[in-house]
CSV table of C-alpha atoms in Angstrom, one decimal:
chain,number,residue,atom,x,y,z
B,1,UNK,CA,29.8,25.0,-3.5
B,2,UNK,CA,28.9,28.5,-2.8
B,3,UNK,CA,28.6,29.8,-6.8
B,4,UNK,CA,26.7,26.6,-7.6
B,5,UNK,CA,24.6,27.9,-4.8
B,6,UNK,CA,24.5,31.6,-6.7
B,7,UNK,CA,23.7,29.9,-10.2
B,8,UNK,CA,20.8,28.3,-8.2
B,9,UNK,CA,19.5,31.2,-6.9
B,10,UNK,CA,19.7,32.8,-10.3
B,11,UNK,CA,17.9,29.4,-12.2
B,12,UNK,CA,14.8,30.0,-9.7
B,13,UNK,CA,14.6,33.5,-10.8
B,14,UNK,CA,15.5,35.3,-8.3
B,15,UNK,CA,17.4,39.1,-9.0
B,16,UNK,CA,20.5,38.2,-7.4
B,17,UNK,CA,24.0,39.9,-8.9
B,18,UNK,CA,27.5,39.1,-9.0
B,19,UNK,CA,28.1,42.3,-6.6
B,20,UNK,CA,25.8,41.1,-4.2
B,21,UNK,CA,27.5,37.5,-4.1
B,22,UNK,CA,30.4,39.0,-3.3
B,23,UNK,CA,29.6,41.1,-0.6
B,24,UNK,CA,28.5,38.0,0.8
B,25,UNK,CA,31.9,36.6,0.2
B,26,UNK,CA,33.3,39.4,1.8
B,27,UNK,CA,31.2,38.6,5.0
B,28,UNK,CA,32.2,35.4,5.1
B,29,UNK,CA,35.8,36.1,5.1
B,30,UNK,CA,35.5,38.6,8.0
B,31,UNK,CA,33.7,35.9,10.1
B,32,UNK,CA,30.4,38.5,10.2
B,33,UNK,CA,28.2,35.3,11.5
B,34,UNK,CA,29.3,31.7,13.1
B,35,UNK,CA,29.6,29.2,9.9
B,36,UNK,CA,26.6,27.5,10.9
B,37,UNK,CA,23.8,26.8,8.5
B,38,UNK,CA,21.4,29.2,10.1
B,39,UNK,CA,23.6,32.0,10.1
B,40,UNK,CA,24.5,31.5,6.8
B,41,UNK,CA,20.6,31.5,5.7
B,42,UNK,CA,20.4,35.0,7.4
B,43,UNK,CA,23.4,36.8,5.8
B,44,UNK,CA,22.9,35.1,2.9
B,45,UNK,CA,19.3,37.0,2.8
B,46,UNK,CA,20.6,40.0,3.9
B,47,UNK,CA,22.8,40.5,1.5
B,48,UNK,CA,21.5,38.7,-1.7
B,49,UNK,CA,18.0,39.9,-1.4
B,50,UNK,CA,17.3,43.6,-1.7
B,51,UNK,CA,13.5,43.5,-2.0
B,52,UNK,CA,11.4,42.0,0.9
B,53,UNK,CA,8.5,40.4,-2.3
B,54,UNK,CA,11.3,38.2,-3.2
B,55,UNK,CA,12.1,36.3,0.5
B,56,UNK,CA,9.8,33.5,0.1
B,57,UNK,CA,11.3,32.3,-3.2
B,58,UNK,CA,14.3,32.6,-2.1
B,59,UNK,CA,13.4,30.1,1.6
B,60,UNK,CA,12.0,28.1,-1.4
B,61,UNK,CA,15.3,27.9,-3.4
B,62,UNK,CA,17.6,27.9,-0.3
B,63,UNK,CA,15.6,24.8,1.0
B,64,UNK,CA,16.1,23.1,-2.5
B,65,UNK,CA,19.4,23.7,-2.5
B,66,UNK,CA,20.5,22.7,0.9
B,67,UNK,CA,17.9,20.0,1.8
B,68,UNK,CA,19.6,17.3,4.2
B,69,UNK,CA,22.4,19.5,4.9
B,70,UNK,CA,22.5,20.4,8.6
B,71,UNK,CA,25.7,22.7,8.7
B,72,UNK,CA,28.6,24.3,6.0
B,73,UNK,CA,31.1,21.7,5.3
B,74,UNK,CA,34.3,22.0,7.2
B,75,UNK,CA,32.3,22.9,10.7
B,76,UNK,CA,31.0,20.9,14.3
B,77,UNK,CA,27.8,20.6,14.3
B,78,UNK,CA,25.8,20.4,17.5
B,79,UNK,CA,23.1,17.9,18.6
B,80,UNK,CA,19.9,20.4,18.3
B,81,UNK,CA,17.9,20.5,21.3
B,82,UNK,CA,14.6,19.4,20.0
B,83,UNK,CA,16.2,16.2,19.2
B,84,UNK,CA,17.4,15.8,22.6
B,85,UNK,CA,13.6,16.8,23.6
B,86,UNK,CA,12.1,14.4,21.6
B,87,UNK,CA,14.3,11.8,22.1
B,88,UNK,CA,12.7,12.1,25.5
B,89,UNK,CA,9.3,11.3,24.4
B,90,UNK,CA,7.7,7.8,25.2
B,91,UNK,CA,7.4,5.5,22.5
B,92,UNK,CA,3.7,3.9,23.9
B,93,UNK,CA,2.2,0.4,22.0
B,94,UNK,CA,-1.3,0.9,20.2
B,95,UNK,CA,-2.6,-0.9,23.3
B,96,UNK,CA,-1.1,1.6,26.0
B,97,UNK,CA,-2.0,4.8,23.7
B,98,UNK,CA,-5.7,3.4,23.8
B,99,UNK,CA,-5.9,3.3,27.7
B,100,UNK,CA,-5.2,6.5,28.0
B,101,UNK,CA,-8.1,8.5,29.1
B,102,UNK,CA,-9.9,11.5,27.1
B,103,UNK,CA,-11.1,13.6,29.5
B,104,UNK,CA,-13.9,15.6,26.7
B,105,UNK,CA,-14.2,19.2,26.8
B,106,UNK,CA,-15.3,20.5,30.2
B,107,UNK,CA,-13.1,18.7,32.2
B,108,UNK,CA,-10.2,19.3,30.1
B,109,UNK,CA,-10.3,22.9,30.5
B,110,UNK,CA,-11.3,22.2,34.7
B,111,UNK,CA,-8.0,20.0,34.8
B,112,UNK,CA,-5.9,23.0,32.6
B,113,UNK,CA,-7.0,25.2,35.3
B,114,UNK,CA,-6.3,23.2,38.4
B,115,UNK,CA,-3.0,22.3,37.1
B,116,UNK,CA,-1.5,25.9,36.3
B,117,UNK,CA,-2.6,26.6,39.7
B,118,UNK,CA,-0.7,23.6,41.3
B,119,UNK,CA,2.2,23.4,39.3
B,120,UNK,CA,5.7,25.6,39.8
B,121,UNK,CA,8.7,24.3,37.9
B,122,UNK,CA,9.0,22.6,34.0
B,123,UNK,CA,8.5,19.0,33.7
B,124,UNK,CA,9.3,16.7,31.2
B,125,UNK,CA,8.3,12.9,30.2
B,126,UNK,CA,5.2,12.5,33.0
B,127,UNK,CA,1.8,11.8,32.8
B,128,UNK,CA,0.3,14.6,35.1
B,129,UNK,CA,2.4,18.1,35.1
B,130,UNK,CA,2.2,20.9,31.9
B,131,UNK,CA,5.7,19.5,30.0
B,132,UNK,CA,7.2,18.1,27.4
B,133,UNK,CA,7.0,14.6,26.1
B,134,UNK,CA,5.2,12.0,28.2
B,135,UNK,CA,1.6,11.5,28.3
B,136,UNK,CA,0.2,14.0,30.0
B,137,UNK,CA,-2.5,15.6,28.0
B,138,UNK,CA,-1.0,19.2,28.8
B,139,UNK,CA,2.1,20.4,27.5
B,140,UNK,CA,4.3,19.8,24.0
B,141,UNK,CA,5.8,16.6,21.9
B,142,UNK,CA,3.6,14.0,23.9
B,143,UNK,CA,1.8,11.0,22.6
B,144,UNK,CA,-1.5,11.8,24.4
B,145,UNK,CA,-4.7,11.2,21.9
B,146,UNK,CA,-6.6,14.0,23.4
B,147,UNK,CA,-5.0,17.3,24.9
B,148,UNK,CA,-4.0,20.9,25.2
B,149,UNK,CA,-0.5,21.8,23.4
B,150,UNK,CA,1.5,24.8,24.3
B,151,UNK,CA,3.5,25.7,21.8
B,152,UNK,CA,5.5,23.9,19.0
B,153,UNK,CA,4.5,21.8,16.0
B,154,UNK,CA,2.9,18.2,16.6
B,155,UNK,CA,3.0,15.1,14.2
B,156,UNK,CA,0.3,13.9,16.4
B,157,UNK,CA,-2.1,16.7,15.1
B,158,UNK,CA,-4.5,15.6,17.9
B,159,UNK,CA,-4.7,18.8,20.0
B,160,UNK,CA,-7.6,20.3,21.3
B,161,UNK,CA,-6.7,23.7,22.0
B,162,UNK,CA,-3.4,25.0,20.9
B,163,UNK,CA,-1.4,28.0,22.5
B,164,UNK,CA,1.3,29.5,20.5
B,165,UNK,CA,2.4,32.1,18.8
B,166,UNK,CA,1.7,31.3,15.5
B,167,UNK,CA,3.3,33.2,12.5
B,168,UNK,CA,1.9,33.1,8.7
B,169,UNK,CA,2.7,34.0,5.4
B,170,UNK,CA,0.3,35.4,2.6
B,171,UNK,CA,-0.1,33.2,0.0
B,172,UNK,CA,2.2,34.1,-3.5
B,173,UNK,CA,-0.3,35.5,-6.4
B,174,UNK,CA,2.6,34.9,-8.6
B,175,UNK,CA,3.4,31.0,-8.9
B,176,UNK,CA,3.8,30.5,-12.7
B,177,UNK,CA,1.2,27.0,-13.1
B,178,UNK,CA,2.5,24.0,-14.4
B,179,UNK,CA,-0.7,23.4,-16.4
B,180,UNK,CA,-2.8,25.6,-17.3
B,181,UNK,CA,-5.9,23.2,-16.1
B,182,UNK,CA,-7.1,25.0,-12.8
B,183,UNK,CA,-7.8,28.5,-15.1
B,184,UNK,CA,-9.8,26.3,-17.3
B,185,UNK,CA,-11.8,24.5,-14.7
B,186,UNK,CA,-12.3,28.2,-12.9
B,187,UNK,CA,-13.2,29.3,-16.7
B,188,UNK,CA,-17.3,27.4,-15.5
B,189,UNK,CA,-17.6,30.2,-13.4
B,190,UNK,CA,-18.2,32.7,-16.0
B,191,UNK,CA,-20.5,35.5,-16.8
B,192,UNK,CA,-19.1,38.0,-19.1
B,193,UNK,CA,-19.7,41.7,-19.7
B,194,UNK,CA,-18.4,44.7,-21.8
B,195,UNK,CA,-17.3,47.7,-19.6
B,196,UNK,CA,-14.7,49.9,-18.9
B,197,UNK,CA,-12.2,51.6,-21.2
B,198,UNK,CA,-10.2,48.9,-22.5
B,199,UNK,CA,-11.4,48.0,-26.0
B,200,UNK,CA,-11.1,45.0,-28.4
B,201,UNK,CA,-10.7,44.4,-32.1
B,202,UNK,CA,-14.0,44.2,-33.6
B,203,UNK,CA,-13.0,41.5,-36.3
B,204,UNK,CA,-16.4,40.8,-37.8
B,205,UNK,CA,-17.8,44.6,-37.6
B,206,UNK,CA,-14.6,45.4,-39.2
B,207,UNK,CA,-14.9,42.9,-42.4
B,208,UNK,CA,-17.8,44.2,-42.6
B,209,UNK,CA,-17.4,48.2,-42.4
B,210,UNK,CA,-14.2,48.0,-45.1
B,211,UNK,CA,-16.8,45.6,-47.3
B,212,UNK,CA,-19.0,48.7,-46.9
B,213,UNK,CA,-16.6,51.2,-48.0
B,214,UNK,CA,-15.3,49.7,-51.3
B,215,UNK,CA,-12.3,48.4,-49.9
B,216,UNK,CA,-11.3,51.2,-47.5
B,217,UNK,CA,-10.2,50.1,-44.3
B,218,UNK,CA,-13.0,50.4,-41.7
B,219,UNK,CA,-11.7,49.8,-38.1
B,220,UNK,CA,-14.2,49.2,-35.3
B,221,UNK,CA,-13.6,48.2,-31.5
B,222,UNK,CA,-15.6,47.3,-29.0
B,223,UNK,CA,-15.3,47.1,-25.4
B,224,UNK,CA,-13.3,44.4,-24.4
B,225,UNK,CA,-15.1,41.5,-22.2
B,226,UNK,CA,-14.6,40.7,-18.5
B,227,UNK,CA,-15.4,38.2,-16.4
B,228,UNK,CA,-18.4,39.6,-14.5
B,229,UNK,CA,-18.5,36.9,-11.7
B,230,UNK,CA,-17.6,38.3,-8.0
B,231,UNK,CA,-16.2,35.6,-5.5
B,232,UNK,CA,-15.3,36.1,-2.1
B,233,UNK,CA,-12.4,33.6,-1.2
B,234,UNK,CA,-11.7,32.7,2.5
B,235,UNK,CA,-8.2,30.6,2.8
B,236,UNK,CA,-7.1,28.5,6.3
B,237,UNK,CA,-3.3,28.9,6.3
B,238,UNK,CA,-1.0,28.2,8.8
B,239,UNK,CA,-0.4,24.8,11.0
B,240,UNK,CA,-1.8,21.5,8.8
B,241,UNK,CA,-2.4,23.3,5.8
B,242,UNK,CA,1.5,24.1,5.4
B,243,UNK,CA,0.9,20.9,3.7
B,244,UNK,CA,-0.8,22.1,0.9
B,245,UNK,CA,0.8,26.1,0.1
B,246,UNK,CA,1.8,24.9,-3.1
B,247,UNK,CA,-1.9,23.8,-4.6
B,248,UNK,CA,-3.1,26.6,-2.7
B,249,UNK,CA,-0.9,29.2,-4.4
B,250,UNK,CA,-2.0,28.2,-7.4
B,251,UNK,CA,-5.1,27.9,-6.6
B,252,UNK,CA,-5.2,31.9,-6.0
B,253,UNK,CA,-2.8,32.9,-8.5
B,254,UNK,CA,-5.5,31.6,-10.9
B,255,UNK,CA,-8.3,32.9,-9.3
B,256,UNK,CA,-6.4,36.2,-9.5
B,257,UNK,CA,-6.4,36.1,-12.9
B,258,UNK,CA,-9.7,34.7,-13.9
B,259,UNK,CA,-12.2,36.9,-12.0
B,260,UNK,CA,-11.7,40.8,-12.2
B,261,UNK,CA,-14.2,40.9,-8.9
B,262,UNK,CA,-12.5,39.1,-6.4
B,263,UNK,CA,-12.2,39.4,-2.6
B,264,UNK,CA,-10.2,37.4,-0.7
B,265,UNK,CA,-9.4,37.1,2.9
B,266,UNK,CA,-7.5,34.5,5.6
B,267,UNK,CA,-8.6,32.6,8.8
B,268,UNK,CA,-7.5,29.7,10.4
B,269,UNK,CA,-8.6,26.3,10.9
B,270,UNK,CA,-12.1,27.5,11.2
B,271,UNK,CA,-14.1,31.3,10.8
B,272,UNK,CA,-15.5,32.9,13.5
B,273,UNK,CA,-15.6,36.7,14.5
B,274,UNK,CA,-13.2,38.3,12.2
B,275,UNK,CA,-10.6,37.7,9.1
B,276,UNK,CA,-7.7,39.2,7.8
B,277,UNK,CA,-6.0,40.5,4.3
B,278,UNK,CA,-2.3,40.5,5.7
B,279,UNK,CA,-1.3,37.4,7.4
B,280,UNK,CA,2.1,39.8,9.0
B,281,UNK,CA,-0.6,41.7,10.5
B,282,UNK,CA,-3.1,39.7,11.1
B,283,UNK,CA,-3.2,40.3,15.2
B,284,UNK,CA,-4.0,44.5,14.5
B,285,UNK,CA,-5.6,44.2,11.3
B,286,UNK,CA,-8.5,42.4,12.1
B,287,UNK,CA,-11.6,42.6,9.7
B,288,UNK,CA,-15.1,41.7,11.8
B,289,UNK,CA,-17.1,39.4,10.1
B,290,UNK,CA,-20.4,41.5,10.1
B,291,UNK,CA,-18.6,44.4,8.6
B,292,UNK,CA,-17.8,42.1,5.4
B,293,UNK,CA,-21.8,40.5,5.5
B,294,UNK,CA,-22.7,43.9,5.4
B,295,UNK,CA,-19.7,45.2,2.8
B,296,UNK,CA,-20.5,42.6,-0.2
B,297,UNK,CA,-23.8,41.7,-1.6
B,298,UNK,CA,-25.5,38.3,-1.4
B,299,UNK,CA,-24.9,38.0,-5.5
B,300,UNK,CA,-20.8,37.2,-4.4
B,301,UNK,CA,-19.9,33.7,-4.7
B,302,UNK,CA,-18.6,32.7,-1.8
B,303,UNK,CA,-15.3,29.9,-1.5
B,304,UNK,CA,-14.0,28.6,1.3
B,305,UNK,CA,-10.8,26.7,1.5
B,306,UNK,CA,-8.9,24.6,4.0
B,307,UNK,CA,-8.7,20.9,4.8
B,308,UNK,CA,-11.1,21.3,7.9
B,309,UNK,CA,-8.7,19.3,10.0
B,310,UNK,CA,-8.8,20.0,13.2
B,311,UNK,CA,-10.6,19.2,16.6
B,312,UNK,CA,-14.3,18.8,17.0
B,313,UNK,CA,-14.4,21.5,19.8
B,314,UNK,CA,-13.2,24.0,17.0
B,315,UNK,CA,-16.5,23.8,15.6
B,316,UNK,CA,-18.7,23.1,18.1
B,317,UNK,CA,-18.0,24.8,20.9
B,318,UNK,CA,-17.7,28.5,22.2
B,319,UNK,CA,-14.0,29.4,23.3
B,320,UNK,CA,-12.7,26.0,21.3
B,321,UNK,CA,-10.3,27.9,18.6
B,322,UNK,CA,-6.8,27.4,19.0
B,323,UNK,CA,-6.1,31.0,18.7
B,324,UNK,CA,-8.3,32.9,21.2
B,325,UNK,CA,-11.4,32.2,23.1
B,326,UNK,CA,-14.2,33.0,20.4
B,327,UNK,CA,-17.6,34.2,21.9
B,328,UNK,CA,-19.6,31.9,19.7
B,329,UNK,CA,-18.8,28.5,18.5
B,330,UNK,CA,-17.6,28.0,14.9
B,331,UNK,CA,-20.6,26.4,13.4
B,332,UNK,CA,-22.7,29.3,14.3
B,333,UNK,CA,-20.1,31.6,12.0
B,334,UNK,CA,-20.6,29.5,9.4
B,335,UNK,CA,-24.3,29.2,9.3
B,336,UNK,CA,-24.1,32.8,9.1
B,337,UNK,CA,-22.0,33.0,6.2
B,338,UNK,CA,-23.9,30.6,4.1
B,339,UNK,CA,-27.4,32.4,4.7
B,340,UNK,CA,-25.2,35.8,3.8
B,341,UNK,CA,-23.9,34.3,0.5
B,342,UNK,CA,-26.2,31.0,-0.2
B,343,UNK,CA,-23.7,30.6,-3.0
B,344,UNK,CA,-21.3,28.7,-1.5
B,345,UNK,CA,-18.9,25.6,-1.9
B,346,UNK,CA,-15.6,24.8,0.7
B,347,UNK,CA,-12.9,23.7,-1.7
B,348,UNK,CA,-10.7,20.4,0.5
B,349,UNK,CA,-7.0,20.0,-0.4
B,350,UNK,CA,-7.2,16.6,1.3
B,351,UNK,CA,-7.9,13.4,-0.5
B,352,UNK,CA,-11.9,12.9,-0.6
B,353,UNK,CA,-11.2,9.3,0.5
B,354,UNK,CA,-9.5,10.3,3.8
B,355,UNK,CA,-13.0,12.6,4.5
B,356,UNK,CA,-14.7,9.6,5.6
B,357,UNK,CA,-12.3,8.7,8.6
B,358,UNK,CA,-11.9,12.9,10.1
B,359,UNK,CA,-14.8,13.7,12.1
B,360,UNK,CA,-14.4,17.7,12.1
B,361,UNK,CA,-14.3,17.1,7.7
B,362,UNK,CA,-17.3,15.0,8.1
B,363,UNK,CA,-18.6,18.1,10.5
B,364,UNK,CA,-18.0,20.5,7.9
B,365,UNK,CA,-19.6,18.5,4.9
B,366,UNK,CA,-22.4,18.2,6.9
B,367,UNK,CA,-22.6,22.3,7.9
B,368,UNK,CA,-22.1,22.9,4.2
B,369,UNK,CA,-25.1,20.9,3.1
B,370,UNK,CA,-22.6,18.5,1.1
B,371,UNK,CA,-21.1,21.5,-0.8
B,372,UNK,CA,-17.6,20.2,0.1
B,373,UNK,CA,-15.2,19.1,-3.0
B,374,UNK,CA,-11.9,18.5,-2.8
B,375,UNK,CA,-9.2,20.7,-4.3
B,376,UNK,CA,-8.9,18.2,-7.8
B,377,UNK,CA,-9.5,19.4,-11.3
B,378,UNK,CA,-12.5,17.3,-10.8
B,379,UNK,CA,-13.5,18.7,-8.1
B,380,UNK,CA,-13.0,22.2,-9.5
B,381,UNK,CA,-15.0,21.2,-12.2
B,382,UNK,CA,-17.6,20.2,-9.7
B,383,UNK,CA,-17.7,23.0,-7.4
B,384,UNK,CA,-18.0,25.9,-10.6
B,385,UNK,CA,-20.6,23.9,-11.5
B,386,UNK,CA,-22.4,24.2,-8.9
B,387,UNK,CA,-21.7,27.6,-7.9
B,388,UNK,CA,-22.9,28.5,-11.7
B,389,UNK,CA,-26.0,27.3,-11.1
């Protein structure tokens, strides 16, 4: 199992070597971790990956490779306890799920506060107390259709506010594309110039300079051509849009190679006062959003994309992001933006028929004067369009 495991990890291209494999062998032997699927994931890492650029290929592969498998073969395997918490959770009809009551806005955060005052120990499976399961619209895992979630991932999706500590991942520049189709529908957003040193065969000026010369070979160059169009590129990563990292990685990998004048920077769910360049740092490497208005000219063409899923208070209201307590709301951020850099589209990896049915998309359409297109070849075709206007 383990060198068809090895020849995997060498058919996704990954730098692994036949020392390397052994070493892990050897750890294996000398009982270095428990023989329990997550240990062996971190040994495995350790010992077959030397270079830190390579670790999210290699989740990738290990994922492919061991999907549906929850422990080595041979070992127990214990009930996890997020089953045993969800297992808690009550299973409500459509009928009970619509009785429960959505408290809006200002009274959810007055009812937040009254109830970390109030409450002392855990509680799981009510309708009242900060816990999991249940239906109280405070806590984790519940089936409450409005409410504040502390931690953890949801299927739900239906959270106001969110507080977590969330961790990201910079999006790969790197993903070789299927097709070459995205490139070509970036290819709209064109405005080519000659500069800088690199030069180009000059086919024609050539012909024509060895015509010249009786047959003598006449070699010109010229300056080779760039793509002369800047774009500023905002990305959401992190909580629904892990749904998407693939389109999105190729999404960038091509815009990294089409346009030599390209910015790019992160947020999540929604922009507000600052952005980021490194999603590991993204909580001491903060970027204000003034300083970039004031760092790139209005000529940039700016592209924002995420699925603009999220709750209505995100955008409307000051203090509603799930990270932090923002000064101003949302909408006022992007309202900003767009006056900065009137060229502007937001790029939607969800289906555009879905749009119709998610308030905070229909929200965002609306802010974006109808610049919204989702993240298609058609819709790519669309949006340079427009932008190259």
């Amino acid at each position: 199992m383990l060198i068809d495991f090895f020849l995997h990890l060498k058919a996704s291209k990954l730098p692994v070597s036949t020392k390397e494999f052994l070493v892990l062998l050897e750890a294996l032997q000398e009982h270095v971790v428990e023989h329990s699927l997550d240990d062996f994931y971190v040994l495995s890492r350790a010992t077959l990956i030397k270079d830190e650029t390579h670790f999210d290929k290699f989740d990738r592969a290990f994922g492919e490779y061991f999907k549906g498998v929850e422990a080595l073969p041979g070992m127990d395997v214990l009930i996890p306890e997020d089953w045993l918490r969800q297992a808690m959770k009550k299973h409500l009809t459509d009928a009970e799920r619509a009785k429960l009551e959505k408290y809006g806005w200002d009274k959810l955060m007055e009812t937040l506060k009254e109830r970390l005052a109030e409450q002392t120990e855990r509680h799981a499976g009510g309708n009242k107390w900060i816990g999991t399961g249940g239906t109280s619209p405070f806590g984790h895992g519940g089936t409450h259709p409005e409410g504040i979630r502390f931690g953890g991932r949801s299927e739900h999706r239906s959270a106001v506010k969110v507080w977590a500590k969330r961790e990201f991942r910079n999006l790969d520049d790197d993903i070789e594309l299927g097709t070459r189709n995205i490139k070509i529908a970036l290819r709209r957003l064109r405005h080519f110039a000659r500069q800088g040193a690199a030069e180009e065969l000059d086919l024609e000026g050539t012909i024509a300079g060895t015509a010249r010369n009786a047959g003598w070979l006449d070699l010109r160059m010229r300056p080779e051509r760039h793509n002369a169009v800047k774009v500023l590129l905002f990305l959401d990563v992190g909580g629904s849009m892990d749904d998407h990292i693939r389109v999105c990685e190729e999404l960038f990998s091509a815009c990294r190679s089409e346009f030599k004048h390209l910015e790019y920077y992160y947020f999540h769910n929604f922009v507000y006062e600052w952005a980021w360049q490194d999603n590991t740092r993204r909580h001491t490497e903060r970027i204000l959003m003034l300083d970039l208005m004031h760092k790139y000219g209005n000529d940039y063409k700016l592209i924002f994309v995420g699925d603009a899923t999220m709750s209505p208070y995100e955008i409307t209201q000051p203090g509603g992001s799930i990270e932090y307590n923002n000064r101003e709301a949302g909408a006022v951020w992007l309202r900003r933006l767009t006056e900065c850099w009137p060229h502007a589209i937001w790029l939607n990896p969800e289906p555009e028929h879905f749009w119709q049915y998610r308030q905070s998309i229909s929200m965002v359409h609306n802010l974006m004067g109808n610049r919204m297109f989702p993240l298609t070849l058609d819709g790519l075709e669309r949006g340079m369009r427009l932008l190259s206007k």
